[in-house]
CSV table of C-alpha atoms and ligand atoms in Angstrom, one decimal:
chain,number,residue,atom,x,y,z
A,1058,MET,CA,142.7,-77.4,95.5
A,1059,ASN,CA,144.0,-77.1,99.1
A,1060,PHE,CA,147.7,-76.5,99.7
A,1061,GLU,CA,147.5,-76.8,103.5
A,1062,PHE,CA,148.9,-79.6,105.5
A,1063,THR,CA,146.7,-81.3,108.0
A,1064,GLU,CA,147.2,-80.7,111.7
A,1065,ASN,CA,148.8,-84.1,112.0
A,1066,GLN,CA,151.2,-83.5,109.1
A,1067,SER,CA,152.3,-80.1,110.6
A,1068,MET,CA,152.7,-81.7,114.0
A,1069,PHE,CA,154.9,-84.5,112.6
A,1070,ARG,CA,157.1,-82.1,110.7
A,1071,ASP,CA,157.6,-79.9,113.7
A,1072,MET,CA,158.4,-82.8,116.0
A,1073,VAL,CA,161.0,-84.2,113.5
A,1074,ARG,CA,162.4,-80.7,113.0
A,1075,ASP,CA,163.0,-80.4,116.7
A,1076,PHE,CA,164.4,-83.9,116.9
A,1077,SER,CA,166.8,-83.2,114.0
A,1078,ARG,CA,168.0,-79.9,115.4
A,1079,GLN,CA,168.6,-81.4,118.9
A,1080,GLU,CA,169.9,-84.9,118.2
A,1081,ILE,CA,171.3,-84.9,114.7
A,1082,ALA,CA,172.6,-81.5,113.6
A,1083,PRO,CA,175.0,-81.1,116.5
A,1084,ILE,CA,176.9,-84.3,115.5
A,1085,ALA,CA,176.4,-84.2,111.7
A,1086,GLN,CA,179.8,-82.8,111.0
A,1087,GLN,CA,181.5,-85.3,113.3
A,1088,MET,CA,179.7,-88.2,111.7
A,1089,ASP,CA,180.8,-87.0,108.3
A,1090,GLU,CA,184.4,-86.8,109.5
A,1091,GLU,CA,184.4,-90.2,111.2
A,1092,GLY,CA,182.4,-91.9,108.5
A,1093,THR,CA,180.1,-93.5,111.0
A,1094,MET,CA,176.9,-93.1,113.0
A,1095,PRO,CA,176.9,-93.5,116.8
A,1096,ASP,CA,174.8,-96.3,118.4
A,1097,ALA,CA,173.3,-93.7,120.7
A,1098,LEU,CA,171.7,-91.9,117.7
A,1099,LEU,CA,170.5,-95.2,116.3
A,1100,ALA,CA,168.9,-95.9,119.6
A,1101,LYS,CA,167.1,-92.5,119.6
A,1102,LEU,CA,165.9,-93.0,116.1
A,1103,ARG,CA,164.5,-96.4,117.1
A,1104,GLU,CA,162.8,-94.9,120.1
A,1105,GLY,CA,161.3,-92.2,117.9
A,1106,GLY,CA,159.7,-94.7,115.6
A,1107,PHE,CA,161.7,-93.7,112.5
A,1108,PHE,CA,162.1,-97.3,111.4
A,1109,GLY,CA,158.4,-97.9,111.2
A,1110,LEU,CA,157.2,-94.7,109.6
A,1111,SER,CA,155.1,-96.1,106.8
A,1112,PHE,CA,154.5,-99.6,108.2
A,1113,PRO,CA,150.8,-100.5,108.8
A,1114,GLU,CA,150.0,-100.1,112.5
A,1115,LYS,CA,149.0,-103.8,112.8
A,1116,TYR,CA,152.7,-104.6,112.1
A,1117,GLY,CA,154.0,-102.2,114.7
A,1118,GLY,CA,154.5,-99.1,112.5
A,1119,MET,CA,153.0,-95.6,112.5
A,1120,GLY,CA,151.3,-95.9,109.1
A,1121,ILE,CA,151.9,-92.3,108.1
A,1122,ASP,CA,150.9,-91.1,104.7
A,1123,THR,CA,153.4,-90.3,101.9
A,1124,VAL,CA,153.0,-86.5,102.3
A,1125,THR,CA,153.9,-86.8,106.0
A,1126,TYR,CA,156.8,-89.1,105.1
A,1127,ALA,CA,158.1,-86.6,102.7
A,1128,LEU,CA,158.0,-83.9,105.4
A,1129,VAL,CA,159.9,-86.2,107.7
A,1130,ILE,CA,162.6,-87.0,105.2
A,1131,GLU,CA,163.1,-83.3,104.3
A,1132,GLU,CA,163.6,-82.4,108.0
A,1133,LEU,CA,166.0,-85.2,108.7
A,1134,SER,CA,168.0,-84.3,105.5
A,1135,LYS,CA,168.4,-80.7,106.6
A,1136,ALA,CA,170.4,-82.1,109.5
A,1137,SER,CA,172.2,-85.1,107.9
A,1138,ALA,CA,171.6,-86.7,104.5
A,1139,GLY,CA,173.6,-89.7,105.8
A,1140,VAL,CA,171.0,-90.3,108.5
A,1141,SER,CA,168.1,-89.6,106.1
A,1142,VAL,CA,169.3,-92.1,103.4
A,1143,MET,CA,169.4,-94.8,106.0
A,1144,ILE,CA,165.8,-94.0,107.1
A,1145,THR,CA,164.4,-93.6,103.6
A,1146,VAL,CA,166.1,-96.8,102.2
A,1147,HIS,CA,164.8,-98.8,105.2
A,1148,ASN,CA,161.2,-97.4,105.0
A,1149,SER,CA,160.9,-97.5,101.2
A,1150,VAL,CA,162.8,-100.0,99.1
A,1151,GLY,CA,164.1,-102.0,102.2
A,1152,SER,CA,160.7,-102.8,103.7
A,1153,TYR,CA,158.0,-101.9,101.2
A,1154,PRO,CA,158.6,-105.0,99.0
A,1155,LEU,CA,157.8,-107.2,102.1
A,1156,ALA,CA,154.8,-105.1,103.2
A,1157,MET,CA,153.4,-105.2,99.6
A,1158,PHE,CA,154.4,-108.6,98.3
A,1159,GLY,CA,155.2,-110.8,101.3
A,1160,GLY,CA,153.2,-113.7,102.5
A,1161,GLU,CA,151.2,-113.0,105.7
A,1162,GLU,CA,153.3,-115.2,108.0
A,1163,VAL,CA,156.6,-113.7,106.9
A,1164,LYS,CA,155.1,-110.2,107.3
A,1165,GLN,CA,154.0,-111.0,110.8
A,1166,ALA,CA,157.4,-112.4,111.6
A,1167,PHE,CA,159.6,-109.7,110.1
A,1168,LEU,CA,157.7,-106.4,109.8
A,1169,PRO,CA,157.4,-105.7,113.6
A,1170,ARG,CA,161.1,-106.4,113.9
A,1171,MET,CA,161.8,-103.9,111.1
A,1172,ALA,CA,159.4,-101.3,112.7
A,1173,ALA,CA,161.3,-101.8,115.9
A,1174,GLY,CA,164.6,-100.8,114.2
A,1175,GLU,CA,166.1,-103.9,112.7
A,1176,ILE,CA,167.4,-102.3,109.6
A,1177,ALA,CA,166.5,-103.3,106.0
A,1178,ALA,CA,168.5,-103.0,102.8
A,1179,PHE,CA,167.8,-103.3,99.1
A,1180,CYS,CA,170.1,-105.3,96.8
A,1181,VAL,CA,169.7,-104.9,93.1
A,1182,THR,CA,172.8,-103.3,91.7
A,1183,GLU,CA,175.7,-105.5,90.6
A,1184,PRO,CA,179.1,-104.8,88.9
A,1185,GLY,CA,177.5,-105.5,85.5
A,1186,ALA,CA,174.0,-104.2,86.2
A,1187,GLY,CA,173.4,-100.6,87.3
A,1188,SER,CA,171.0,-98.5,85.3
A,1189,ASP,CA,170.1,-101.7,83.4
A,1190,ALA,CA,168.7,-103.5,86.4
A,1191,ALA,CA,167.3,-106.3,84.2
A,1192,ALA,CA,170.9,-107.4,83.4
A,1193,ILE,CA,171.5,-108.8,86.9
A,1194,ALA,CA,173.5,-112.0,86.9
A,1195,SER,CA,173.0,-113.2,90.5
A,1196,THR,CA,171.0,-116.5,90.4
A,1197,ALA,CA,168.3,-118.2,92.4
A,1198,ARG,CA,168.1,-122.0,91.9
A,1199,LYS,CA,165.0,-123.8,93.3
A,1200,GLU,CA,165.9,-126.8,95.4
A,1201,GLY,CA,162.9,-128.5,97.1
A,1202,GLU,CA,161.4,-126.0,99.5
A,1203,GLN,CA,164.2,-123.4,99.2
A,1204,TYR,CA,166.1,-121.3,96.7
A,1205,ILE,CA,169.8,-121.2,96.6
A,1206,LEU,CA,171.2,-117.8,95.8
A,1207,ASN,CA,174.6,-117.1,94.3
A,1208,GLY,CA,176.3,-113.9,93.0
A,1209,GLY,CA,177.2,-110.5,94.4
A,1210,LYS,CA,175.6,-107.1,94.9
A,1211,ILE,CA,177.3,-103.7,95.2
A,1212,PHE,CA,176.4,-100.3,96.6
A,1213,VAL,CA,174.1,-101.7,99.2
A,1214,THR,CA,173.0,-98.8,101.5
A,1215,ASN,CA,172.6,-100.0,105.2
A,1216,GLY,CA,174.4,-103.2,104.2
A,1217,SER,CA,176.7,-103.5,107.2
A,1218,ARG,CA,174.0,-102.7,109.7
A,1219,ALA,CA,171.1,-104.6,108.0
A,1220,ALA,CA,169.2,-107.4,109.6
A,1221,PHE,CA,167.2,-107.9,106.4
A,1222,PHE,CA,168.1,-107.8,102.7
A,1223,VAL,CA,165.7,-107.6,99.7
A,1224,VAL,CA,167.6,-109.4,97.1
A,1225,LEU,CA,166.9,-109.7,93.3
A,1226,ALA,CA,168.2,-112.8,91.5
A,1227,ARG,CA,167.3,-114.7,88.4
A,1228,THR,CA,166.7,-118.3,87.3
A,1229,PRO,CA,170.1,-119.6,86.1
A,1230,GLY,CA,170.6,-119.4,82.3
A,1231,THR,CA,167.9,-116.8,81.7
A,1232,VAL,CA,168.2,-113.2,80.4
A,1233,GLY,CA,165.8,-110.2,80.5
A,1234,HIS,CA,163.5,-109.1,83.3
A,1235,LYS,CA,160.9,-111.9,83.2
A,1236,ASP,CA,162.8,-114.5,85.2
A,1237,ILE,CA,163.9,-112.3,88.0
A,1238,HIS,CA,162.7,-113.1,91.6
A,1239,ALA,CA,162.7,-111.0,94.8
A,1240,PHE,CA,163.5,-112.5,98.2
A,1241,ILE,CA,163.7,-111.3,101.7
A,1242,VAL,CA,166.9,-112.7,103.3
A,1243,GLU,CA,168.0,-112.4,106.9
A,1244,SER,CA,171.5,-111.4,107.8
A,1245,GLY,CA,173.4,-114.3,109.4
A,1246,THR,CA,172.1,-116.6,106.7
A,1247,PRO,CA,175.2,-118.7,105.9
A,1248,GLY,CA,176.9,-117.6,102.6
A,1249,LEU,CA,175.7,-113.9,102.8
A,1250,THR,CA,178.7,-111.8,103.7
A,1251,VAL,CA,179.7,-108.1,103.6
A,1252,ALA,CA,182.6,-108.0,101.1
A,1253,LYS,CA,183.7,-104.4,101.1
A,1254,LYS,CA,182.7,-101.0,102.6
A,1255,GLU,CA,182.8,-98.1,100.1
A,1256,ASP,CA,184.8,-94.9,101.0
A,1257,LYS,CA,182.5,-92.3,99.6
A,1258,MET,CA,182.6,-88.6,98.6
A,1259,GLY,CA,179.5,-87.8,100.7
A,1260,LEU,CA,176.8,-89.4,102.9
A,1261,ARG,CA,179.7,-90.6,105.0
A,1262,ALA,CA,177.5,-91.4,108.0
A,1263,SER,CA,175.7,-94.0,105.9
A,1264,ASP,CA,177.3,-97.3,105.1
A,1265,THR,CA,177.4,-98.6,101.5
A,1266,VAL,CA,178.8,-102.1,101.0
A,1267,ALA,CA,179.2,-104.9,98.6
A,1268,ILE,CA,177.6,-108.2,99.5
A,1269,ASP,CA,178.7,-111.7,98.4
A,1270,LEU,CA,176.1,-114.5,98.0
A,1271,GLU,CA,177.5,-118.0,98.1
A,1272,ASP,CA,175.0,-120.8,98.2
A,1273,VAL,CA,172.6,-118.8,100.4
A,1274,ALA,CA,169.6,-121.0,101.2
A,1275,VAL,CA,166.4,-119.0,101.4
A,1276,PRO,CA,163.1,-120.6,102.4
A,1277,ALA,CA,160.5,-120.6,99.5
A,1278,GLU,CA,158.1,-118.6,101.6
A,1279,HIS,CA,160.6,-115.7,101.6
A,1280,LEU,CA,159.9,-115.2,97.9
A,1281,LEU,CA,158.2,-111.8,97.5
A,1282,GLY,CA,155.2,-112.0,95.1
A,1283,LYS,CA,155.3,-114.9,92.6
A,1284,GLU,CA,158.3,-116.3,90.7
A,1285,GLY,CA,159.2,-113.8,88.0
A,1286,ASP,CA,157.7,-110.8,90.0
A,1287,GLY,CA,161.2,-109.5,91.0
A,1288,PHE,CA,161.5,-106.7,88.6
A,1289,LYS,CA,157.9,-105.5,89.3
A,1290,VAL,CA,158.6,-105.6,93.0
A,1291,ALA,CA,161.7,-103.5,92.6
A,1292,MET,CA,160.1,-101.0,90.2
A,1293,SER,CA,157.1,-100.4,92.4
A,1294,ALA,CA,159.3,-100.0,95.5
A,1295,LEU,CA,161.3,-97.4,93.6
A,1296,ASP,CA,158.3,-95.1,92.9
A,1297,GLY,CA,158.1,-94.5,96.7
A,1298,GLY,CA,161.9,-94.6,97.0
A,1299,ARG,CA,162.3,-91.8,94.4
A,1300,ILE,CA,159.8,-89.6,96.3
A,1301,GLY,CA,162.0,-90.1,99.4
A,1302,ILE,CA,165.2,-89.2,97.5
A,1303,ALA,CA,163.5,-86.1,96.0
A,1304,PHE,CA,162.7,-84.9,99.6
A,1305,GLN,CA,166.2,-85.9,100.7
A,1306,ALA,CA,167.6,-83.5,98.0
A,1307,LEU,CA,165.1,-80.8,99.0
A,1308,GLY,CA,166.2,-81.0,102.6
A,1309,ILE,CA,169.8,-80.6,101.6
A,1310,GLY,CA,168.9,-77.8,99.2
A,1311,GLN,CA,166.8,-76.0,101.8
A,1312,ALA,CA,169.7,-76.2,104.3
A,1313,CYS,CA,171.9,-74.6,101.6
A,1314,LEU,CA,169.4,-71.8,101.2
A,1315,GLU,CA,169.1,-71.2,104.9
A,1316,GLU,CA,172.8,-71.2,105.4
A,1317,SER,CA,173.3,-68.8,102.4
A,1318,ILE,CA,170.7,-66.4,103.8
A,1319,LYS,CA,172.3,-66.4,107.2
A,1320,TYR,CA,175.8,-65.8,105.8
A,1321,ALA,CA,174.8,-63.2,103.2
A,1322,LYS,CA,173.2,-61.1,105.9
A,1323,VAL,CA,176.4,-60.9,108.0
A,1324,ARG,CA,179.2,-61.1,105.5
A,1325,GLU,CA,180.1,-57.6,104.3
A,1326,GLN,CA,182.0,-56.7,101.1
A,1327,PHE,CA,182.2,-53.3,99.4
A,1328,GLY,CA,180.7,-51.7,102.5
A,1329,LYS,CA,177.4,-53.6,102.7
A,1330,PRO,CA,176.2,-57.2,103.4
A,1331,LEU,CA,176.3,-59.7,100.5
A,1332,ALA,CA,172.5,-59.9,100.9
A,1333,ARG,CA,172.2,-56.3,99.6
A,1334,GLN,CA,174.4,-57.0,96.5
A,1335,PRO,CA,171.9,-57.6,93.7
A,1336,VAL,CA,173.8,-60.5,92.1
A,1337,ILE,CA,173.8,-62.4,95.4
A,1338,ALA,CA,170.2,-61.6,96.2
A,1339,GLU,CA,169.3,-63.0,92.7
A,1340,LYS,CA,171.1,-66.2,93.5
A,1341,ILE,CA,169.1,-66.6,96.7
A,1342,ALA,CA,165.9,-65.9,94.9
A,1343,ASP,CA,166.6,-68.5,92.3
A,1344,MET,CA,167.4,-71.1,94.9
A,1345,GLY,CA,164.1,-70.4,96.6
A,1346,ILE,CA,162.1,-70.5,93.3
A,1347,GLU,CA,163.7,-73.8,92.1
A,1348,LEU,CA,163.4,-75.6,95.4
A,1349,GLU,CA,159.8,-74.5,95.9
A,1350,ALA,CA,158.8,-75.6,92.4
A,1351,ALA,CA,160.4,-79.0,92.9
A,1352,ARG,CA,158.8,-79.4,96.3
A,1353,LEU,CA,155.3,-78.9,94.7
A,1354,LEU,CA,156.1,-81.7,92.2
A,1355,GLY,CA,157.2,-83.8,95.1
A,1356,PHE,CA,154.0,-83.3,97.0
A,1357,GLN,CA,152.0,-84.0,93.9
A,1358,ALA,CA,153.8,-87.4,93.5
A,1359,ALA,CA,153.3,-88.1,97.2
A,1360,TRP,CA,149.6,-87.2,97.1
A,1361,LEU,CA,149.1,-89.4,94.0
A,1362,LYS,CA,150.7,-92.3,95.8
A,1363,ASP,CA,148.5,-91.7,98.9
A,1364,GLN,CA,145.4,-91.8,96.6
A,1365,GLY,CA,146.6,-95.2,95.2
A,1366,GLN,CA,147.0,-93.7,91.8
A,1367,PRO,CA,149.9,-94.4,89.4
A,1368,CYS,CA,152.8,-92.0,90.3
A,1369,THR,CA,155.8,-93.4,88.3
A,1370,LYS,CA,156.0,-90.3,86.0
A,1371,GLN,CA,155.5,-87.8,88.8
A,1372,ALA,CA,157.9,-89.6,91.1
A,1373,ALA,CA,160.6,-89.5,88.3
A,1374,MET,CA,159.8,-85.9,87.5
A,1375,ALA,CA,160.0,-84.9,91.2
A,1376,LYS,CA,163.3,-86.7,91.6
A,1377,VAL,CA,164.9,-85.0,88.6
A,1378,ALA,CA,163.5,-81.5,89.5
A,1379,ALA,CA,164.4,-81.8,93.2
A,1380,THR,CA,167.9,-83.3,92.9
A,1381,GLU,CA,168.9,-80.9,90.1
A,1382,ALA,CA,167.5,-77.9,92.0
A,1383,ALA,CA,169.3,-79.0,95.1
A,1384,TRP,CA,172.5,-79.5,93.2
A,1385,ARG,CA,172.3,-75.9,91.9
A,1386,ALA,CA,171.4,-74.7,95.4
A,1387,ALA,CA,174.5,-76.4,96.8
A,1388,ASP,CA,176.7,-74.9,94.1
A,1389,ALA,CA,175.3,-71.4,94.8
A,1390,ALA,CA,175.7,-71.9,98.5
A,1391,VAL,CA,179.4,-72.6,98.2
A,1392,GLN,CA,179.8,-69.7,95.8
A,1393,ILE,CA,178.0,-67.3,98.2
A,1394,HIS,CA,180.3,-68.5,101.1
A,1395,GLY,CA,183.3,-67.8,98.9
A,1396,GLY,CA,186.5,-69.4,100.1
A,1397,TYR,CA,184.9,-70.4,103.3
A,1398,GLY,CA,182.4,-72.5,101.4
A,1399,TYR,CA,185.3,-74.7,100.3
A,1400,CYS,CA,186.3,-75.4,103.9
A,1401,LYS,CA,184.9,-78.0,106.3
A,1402,GLU,CA,184.3,-75.4,108.9
A,1403,TYR,CA,181.1,-74.4,107.0
A,1404,ALA,CA,178.3,-77.0,106.6
A,1405,VAL,CA,177.8,-76.1,102.9
A,1406,GLU,CA,181.0,-78.0,102.0
A,1407,ARG,CA,179.3,-81.1,103.3
A,1408,TYR,CA,176.0,-80.4,101.6
A,1409,TYR,CA,177.8,-79.9,98.3
A,1410,ARG,CA,179.3,-83.4,98.6
A,1411,ASP,CA,176.2,-85.1,100.0
A,1412,VAL,CA,173.8,-83.8,97.3
A,1413,ARG,CA,175.8,-85.2,94.4
A,1414,VAL,CA,174.7,-88.7,94.7
A,1415,THR,CA,171.0,-87.9,94.7
A,1416,ARG,CA,171.2,-87.5,90.9
A,1417,ILE,CA,172.7,-91.0,90.7
A,1418,TYR,CA,171.1,-93.5,93.0
A,1419,GLU,CA,167.6,-95.0,92.8
A,1420,GLY,CA,167.8,-94.2,89.1
A,1421,THR,CA,170.1,-91.6,87.5
A,1422,SER,CA,168.7,-88.3,86.1
A,1423,GLU,CA,169.3,-89.8,82.6
A,1424,ILE,CA,167.2,-92.9,83.4
A,1425,GLN,CA,164.5,-90.8,85.0
A,1426,ARG,CA,164.3,-88.7,81.8
A,1427,LEU,CA,163.9,-92.0,79.8
A,1428,VAL,CA,161.1,-93.1,82.1
A,1429,ILE,CA,159.4,-89.6,81.8
A,1430,ALA,CA,159.8,-89.4,78.0
A,1431,ARG,CA,158.5,-93.0,77.6
A,1432,GLN,CA,155.3,-92.0,79.4
A,1433,LEU,CA,154.9,-88.6,77.6
A,1434,LEU,CA,155.5,-90.1,74.2
A,1435,ALA,CA,153.1,-93.0,74.7
A,1436,GLY,CA,150.2,-90.5,75.1
B,1497,LIG,C1,175.9,-94.1,97.7
B,1497,LIG,C2,175.2,-95.0,96.9
B,1497,LIG,C3,174.2,-95.8,97.4
B,1497,LIG,C4,173.5,-96.8,96.7
B,1497,LIG,N1,172.6,-97.6,97.3
B,1497,LIG,C5,172.0,-98.6,96.5
B,1497,LIG,C6,171.2,-99.6,97.2
B,1497,LIG,O1,170.9,-99.5,98.4
B,1497,LIG,N2,170.8,-100.6,96.5
B,1497,LIG,C7,171.1,-100.8,95.2
B,1497,LIG,O2,170.6,-101.8,94.5
B,1497,LIG,N3,171.8,-99.9,94.5
B,1497,LIG,C8,172.3,-98.8,95.2
B,1497,LIG,N4,173.1,-97.9,94.5
B,1497,LIG,C9,173.4,-98.0,93.1
B,1497,LIG,C10,172.8,-97.0,92.2
B,1497,LIG,O3,171.4,-97.2,92.2
B,1497,LIG,C11,173.5,-97.1,90.9
B,1497,LIG,O4,174.8,-96.5,91.0
B,1497,LIG,C12,172.7,-96.3,89.8
B,1497,LIG,O5,171.5,-97.0,89.5
B,1497,LIG,C13,173.6,-96.2,88.5
B,1497,LIG,O6,174.2,-97.4,88.1
B,1497,LIG,P1,175.8,-97.5,87.8
B,1497,LIG,O7,176.5,-96.8,88.9
B,1497,LIG,O8,176.1,-98.9,87.5
B,1497,LIG,O9,175.9,-96.5,86.5
B,1497,LIG,P2,175.7,-96.9,85.0
B,1497,LIG,O10,174.4,-97.6,84.8
B,1497,LIG,O11,177.0,-97.6,84.5
B,1497,LIG,O12,175.6,-95.5,84.3
B,1497,LIG,C14,176.8,-94.7,84.1
B,1497,LIG,C15,176.3,-93.4,83.4
B,1497,LIG,O13,175.6,-93.7,82.2
B,1497,LIG,C16,174.3,-93.2,82.1
B,1497,LIG,N5,173.5,-94.2,81.4
B,1497,LIG,C17,173.4,-95.5,81.5
B,1497,LIG,N6,172.5,-96.0,80.6
B,1497,LIG,C18,172.0,-94.9,79.9
B,1497,LIG,C19,171.1,-94.8,78.8
B,1497,LIG,N7,170.4,-95.8,78.3
B,1497,LIG,N8,170.9,-93.5,78.3
B,1497,LIG,C20,171.5,-92.5,78.9
B,1497,LIG,N9,172.4,-92.6,79.9
B,1497,LIG,C21,172.7,-93.8,80.4
B,1497,LIG,C22,173.9,-93.2,83.6
B,1497,LIG,O14,172.8,-92.2,83.8
B,1497,LIG,C23,175.2,-92.7,84.2
B,1497,LIG,O15,175.3,-91.3,84.1
B,1497,LIG,C24,173.8,-96.9,95.3
B,1497,LIG,C25,174.8,-96.1,94.7
B,1497,LIG,C26,175.5,-95.2,95.5
B,1497,LIG,C27,176.6,-94.3,94.8
């Protein structure tokens, strides 16, 4: 067993680390305060190829493997989880369904545009269907050579900036997961509108919106996979998505650890630095142990995906382990910073807010445990 990264993987990680330190970290606090992301940063991300990370090269992407992708997401997340969620949603659940299940003509038309930085979003969640994604009520009615979509989606990451939406909808009058279809819908299609922007606790640089669908006409060739494949399309995209969220959490957790080490070395109480107080040193050791253990699970899931092997259980395990380790790391980081950790002047205050959602989106910790238990108990 070899735990070393290839030269290419290390080079990618170092390049993204430098980019994140130079271009993202200096404005991360301001983006959080203003709840937005400057166009200049979006332009640099496009120029750097961040919107085509995992796309095949023949469609204009970089075609990097999942392990490299994980390294990229962790580095971006250390600087800004708001930026990294935009990139990971675009590269995984936003575009993967098209890359894996789209017809060749549609792929040739849309993937190069996505790789060049036209942003993709993923629309499953509805007011009545969160964890129970098979309960969606949005409908798709076949009319000649097109489908007519009606309904509404909530919590759509990238929604106000997106050029493309992966939308799940069902045949009218059906229930369960068998009659759900997935479509790729272009923004600007009449009837697709942004209804509301959420005012969130964290990830404030990222936009999360509700989408209305009113008689949205989608060409039949924009169906992903076959009729009835929608649930399968979403679930297979979520395996990769969950690996991305695991590494997003690890990036935030690692930033918490690094800030805590820095602070504990300079802050003195009782005549010596916090780092030399055994209780604080133990907190730092625990952060390191838990993050490293979760990282190994994450790389195992990424490696399995790269081998083309099933990775649903490992992706779910990695997501739970990483998001919960990062959550504890953020809590410890605020504690180590004392009262300053509760103030916006210190980045750990932002990390604490940003990390919270990683246990909720792309499948809550509770749902991941159901997925894991189902697989373990089936054996
Ligand atoms: C910032 C943000 C961005 C998001 N981005 C997207 C996106 O881009 N696209 C998209 O489609 N969705 C997105 N979501 C939605 C997200 O995936 C859902 O919020 C999540 O799946 C949970 O659904 P819910 O909020 O309806 O909670 P619910 O499903 O109502 O769950 C509430 C609580 O009950 C628990 N629970 C539910 N069922 C069970 C059960 N059977 N056993 C035990 N516990 C259970 C849950 O774990 C949770 O703790 C986003 C959400 C947020 C907050």
